[in-house]
Amino acid sequence: MGEQTVQLDALDARLITMLAAEPRIGVLELSRRLAVARGTVQARLDKLIARGAIKGFGPEVAPDAIGFGVMSFVTLEISQRYGHDAVAGHLAEIPEVLEAHTITGSGDILCRIVARSNADLQRVIDQIVGYEGIVRAHTIIALAELIPYRTVPLVRSASHA
């Protein structure tokens, strides 16, 4: 988390919403639809990117569509002798680890991981806990995605704050 906070106005929110709906849209088309100058759109985009509000324009890949149909969340407890950075380095080497977050409460790190099957999930978990800095793992398998990752409602809300 953590770059500097960006105050979003209605134009920023509309710009981000359009980019979320059509990631391949050009700046000229955005300016036409938003009814503002091309330079204004470019300046807003540059500001939002520089301040970390927009993190990228890459494709959003659906893991299940490329053969990774098992989604799970794993809470890791790490040894006090090892820091979060060392464990994060280990996790970053495992392609099936999509995210990892330092957390409070039960456990030290929460990971979102994918696998091709339950047997493959066991392989991934074994690879994760094979690192000596990890003491224990608790795994929860997701049965269905009720609300997919989204930010547009948040952007709209932030622009009204």
CSV table of C-alpha atoms in Angstrom, one decimal:
chain,number,residue,atom,x,y,z
A,1,MET,CA,0.0,0.0,0.0
A,2,GLY,CA,1.7,3.1,0.6
A,3,GLU,CA,2.5,5.7,-2.1
A,4,GLN,CA,1.3,9.3,-1.4
A,5,THR,CA,-2.4,9.8,-1.2
A,6,VAL,CA,-4.2,11.1,-4.3
A,7,GLN,CA,-7.3,13.2,-4.0
A,8,LEU,CA,-9.6,12.1,-6.8
A,9,ASP,CA,-12.1,14.4,-8.4
A,10,ALA,CA,-15.0,13.5,-10.7
A,11,LEU,CA,-12.9,13.8,-13.9
A,12,ASP,CA,-10.3,11.4,-12.4
A,13,ALA,CA,-13.0,8.9,-11.4
A,14,ARG,CA,-14.5,9.0,-14.9
A,15,LEU,CA,-11.1,8.6,-16.5
A,16,ILE,CA,-10.2,5.6,-14.3
A,17,THR,CA,-13.7,4.1,-14.8
A,18,MET,CA,-13.3,4.3,-18.6
A,19,LEU,CA,-9.8,2.8,-18.5
A,20,ALA,CA,-11.1,0.0,-16.3
A,21,ALA,CA,-13.9,-0.8,-18.8
A,22,GLU,CA,-11.7,-0.4,-21.9
A,23,PRO,CA,-8.0,-0.7,-21.1
A,24,ARG,CA,-7.0,-0.4,-24.7
A,25,ILE,CA,-8.7,3.0,-25.2
A,26,GLY,CA,-6.4,5.8,-26.5
A,27,VAL,CA,-5.9,9.1,-24.9
A,28,LEU,CA,-7.5,10.9,-27.8
A,29,GLU,CA,-10.6,8.8,-27.5
A,30,LEU,CA,-10.7,9.4,-23.8
A,31,SER,CA,-10.5,13.1,-24.3
A,32,ARG,CA,-13.3,13.0,-26.8
A,33,ARG,CA,-15.6,11.0,-24.5
A,34,LEU,CA,-14.7,13.1,-21.5
A,35,ALA,CA,-15.1,16.3,-23.4
A,36,VAL,CA,-11.8,17.7,-22.3
A,37,ALA,CA,-8.5,18.5,-24.0
A,38,ARG,CA,-6.1,15.7,-24.9
A,39,GLY,CA,-3.4,17.4,-22.8
A,40,THR,CA,-5.7,17.4,-19.8
A,41,VAL,CA,-6.3,13.7,-20.0
A,42,GLN,CA,-2.6,13.0,-20.5
A,43,ALA,CA,-1.7,15.3,-17.5
A,44,ARG,CA,-4.3,13.5,-15.3
A,45,LEU,CA,-3.0,10.1,-16.4
A,46,ASP,CA,0.6,11.1,-15.8
A,47,LYS,CA,-0.3,12.4,-12.3
A,48,LEU,CA,-2.3,9.3,-11.4
A,49,ILE,CA,0.5,7.0,-12.6
A,50,ALA,CA,3.3,9.0,-10.9
A,51,ARG,CA,1.5,9.0,-7.6
A,52,GLY,CA,0.7,5.3,-7.7
A,53,ALA,CA,-3.1,5.5,-8.1
A,54,ILE,CA,-2.9,3.7,-11.4
A,55,LYS,CA,-0.5,0.8,-11.2
A,56,GLY,CA,-0.5,-0.6,-14.7
A,57,PHE,CA,-2.3,-1.2,-17.9
A,58,GLY,CA,-1.5,-4.9,-18.4
A,59,PRO,CA,-4.0,-7.6,-19.2
A,60,GLU,CA,-6.0,-9.0,-16.3
A,61,VAL,CA,-5.5,-12.8,-16.5
A,62,ALA,CA,-8.1,-15.2,-15.2
A,63,PRO,CA,-6.1,-18.0,-13.6
A,64,ASP,CA,-8.9,-20.6,-14.1
A,65,ALA,CA,-9.0,-19.8,-17.8
A,66,ILE,CA,-5.3,-20.9,-18.1
A,67,GLY,CA,-5.7,-24.1,-16.1
A,68,PHE,CA,-5.4,-22.9,-12.5
A,69,GLY,CA,-8.9,-23.7,-11.3
A,70,VAL,CA,-8.1,-24.1,-7.6
A,71,MET,CA,-7.9,-20.8,-5.6
A,72,SER,CA,-6.8,-20.8,-2.0
A,73,PHE,CA,-5.7,-18.5,0.8
A,74,VAL,CA,-2.9,-19.6,3.0
A,75,THR,CA,-1.9,-18.1,6.3
A,76,LEU,CA,1.7,-18.6,7.2
A,77,GLU,CA,3.4,-18.4,10.6
A,78,ILE,CA,7.0,-17.5,10.3
A,79,SER,CA,9.9,-18.2,12.6
A,80,GLN,CA,11.0,-15.1,14.7
A,81,ARG,CA,14.6,-15.7,13.4
A,82,TYR,CA,13.5,-14.9,9.9
A,83,GLY,CA,12.1,-11.6,8.7
A,84,HIS,CA,9.1,-11.0,6.4
A,85,ASP,CA,11.4,-10.0,3.6
A,86,ALA,CA,13.3,-13.3,3.5
A,87,VAL,CA,10.0,-15.3,3.4
A,88,ALA,CA,8.6,-12.9,0.8
A,89,GLY,CA,11.7,-13.6,-1.3
A,90,HIS,CA,11.0,-17.3,-1.1
A,91,LEU,CA,7.3,-16.8,-1.9
A,92,ALA,CA,8.1,-14.6,-4.9
A,93,GLU,CA,9.9,-17.5,-6.5
A,94,ILE,CA,6.7,-19.6,-6.6
A,95,PRO,CA,4.6,-18.7,-9.6
A,96,GLU,CA,1.4,-19.9,-8.1
A,97,VAL,CA,1.7,-17.3,-5.3
A,98,LEU,CA,-0.4,-14.4,-6.7
A,99,GLU,CA,-0.2,-12.2,-3.6
A,100,ALA,CA,1.3,-12.1,-0.2
A,101,HIS,CA,0.5,-9.6,2.6
A,102,THR,CA,1.8,-9.1,6.1
A,103,ILE,CA,-1.1,-9.4,8.5
A,104,THR,CA,-2.2,-9.0,12.1
A,105,GLY,CA,-4.1,-11.6,14.0
A,106,SER,CA,-3.6,-15.3,13.6
A,107,GLY,CA,-0.6,-15.8,11.4
A,108,ASP,CA,2.1,-13.5,9.9
A,109,ILE,CA,1.6,-13.6,6.2
A,110,LEU,CA,-1.6,-14.2,4.1
A,111,CYS,CA,-1.1,-15.5,0.6
A,112,ARG,CA,-3.5,-16.0,-2.3
A,113,ILE,CA,-2.4,-19.0,-4.4
A,114,VAL,CA,-3.7,-20.9,-7.3
A,115,ALA,CA,-3.2,-24.5,-8.4
A,116,ARG,CA,-4.3,-26.8,-11.2
A,117,SER,CA,-5.9,-29.4,-8.9
A,118,ASN,CA,-6.0,-30.3,-5.2
A,119,ALA,CA,-3.0,-32.5,-5.7
A,120,ASP,CA,-1.2,-29.6,-7.4
A,121,LEU,CA,-2.2,-27.4,-4.4
A,122,GLN,CA,-0.5,-29.9,-2.1
A,123,ARG,CA,2.6,-29.6,-4.2
A,124,VAL,CA,2.5,-25.8,-4.0
A,125,ILE,CA,1.9,-25.8,-0.2
A,126,ASP,CA,4.8,-28.2,0.2
A,127,GLN,CA,7.0,-25.9,-1.8
A,128,ILE,CA,5.9,-23.0,0.4
A,129,VAL,CA,6.5,-24.7,3.7
A,130,GLY,CA,9.7,-26.2,2.5
A,131,TYR,CA,11.4,-22.9,3.5
A,132,GLU,CA,12.8,-23.2,7.0
A,133,GLY,CA,11.6,-19.8,8.0
A,134,ILE,CA,8.0,-20.9,7.7
A,135,VAL,CA,6.7,-22.7,10.8
A,136,ARG,CA,3.1,-23.5,9.9
A,137,ALA,CA,0.6,-23.0,7.1
A,138,HIS,CA,-3.2,-22.9,7.3
A,139,THR,CA,-5.0,-23.3,4.0
A,140,ILE,CA,-8.5,-22.4,3.0
A,141,ILE,CA,-9.8,-23.4,-0.4
A,142,ALA,CA,-12.1,-20.9,-2.1
A,143,LEU,CA,-15.2,-22.6,-3.5
A,144,ALA,CA,-16.6,-19.7,-5.5
A,145,GLU,CA,-15.8,-16.1,-6.2
A,146,LEU,CA,-18.7,-14.0,-5.0
A,147,ILE,CA,-17.2,-10.5,-5.6
A,148,PRO,CA,-14.2,-10.3,-8.0
A,149,TYR,CA,-11.4,-8.0,-7.3
A,150,ARG,CA,-12.6,-4.5,-8.1
A,151,THR,CA,-11.7,-0.9,-7.6
A,152,VAL,CA,-14.1,1.1,-9.7
A,153,PRO,CA,-16.7,1.4,-6.9
A,154,LEU,CA,-14.0,2.6,-4.6
A,155,VAL,CA,-12.7,5.1,-7.1
A,156,ARG,CA,-16.3,6.5,-7.5
A,157,SER,CA,-16.7,6.7,-3.7
A,158,ALA,CA,-13.3,8.4,-3.2
A,159,SER,CA,-14.1,11.1,-5.8
A,160,HIS,CA,-17.2,12.1,-3.8
A,161,ALA,CA,-15.3,12.3,-0.5
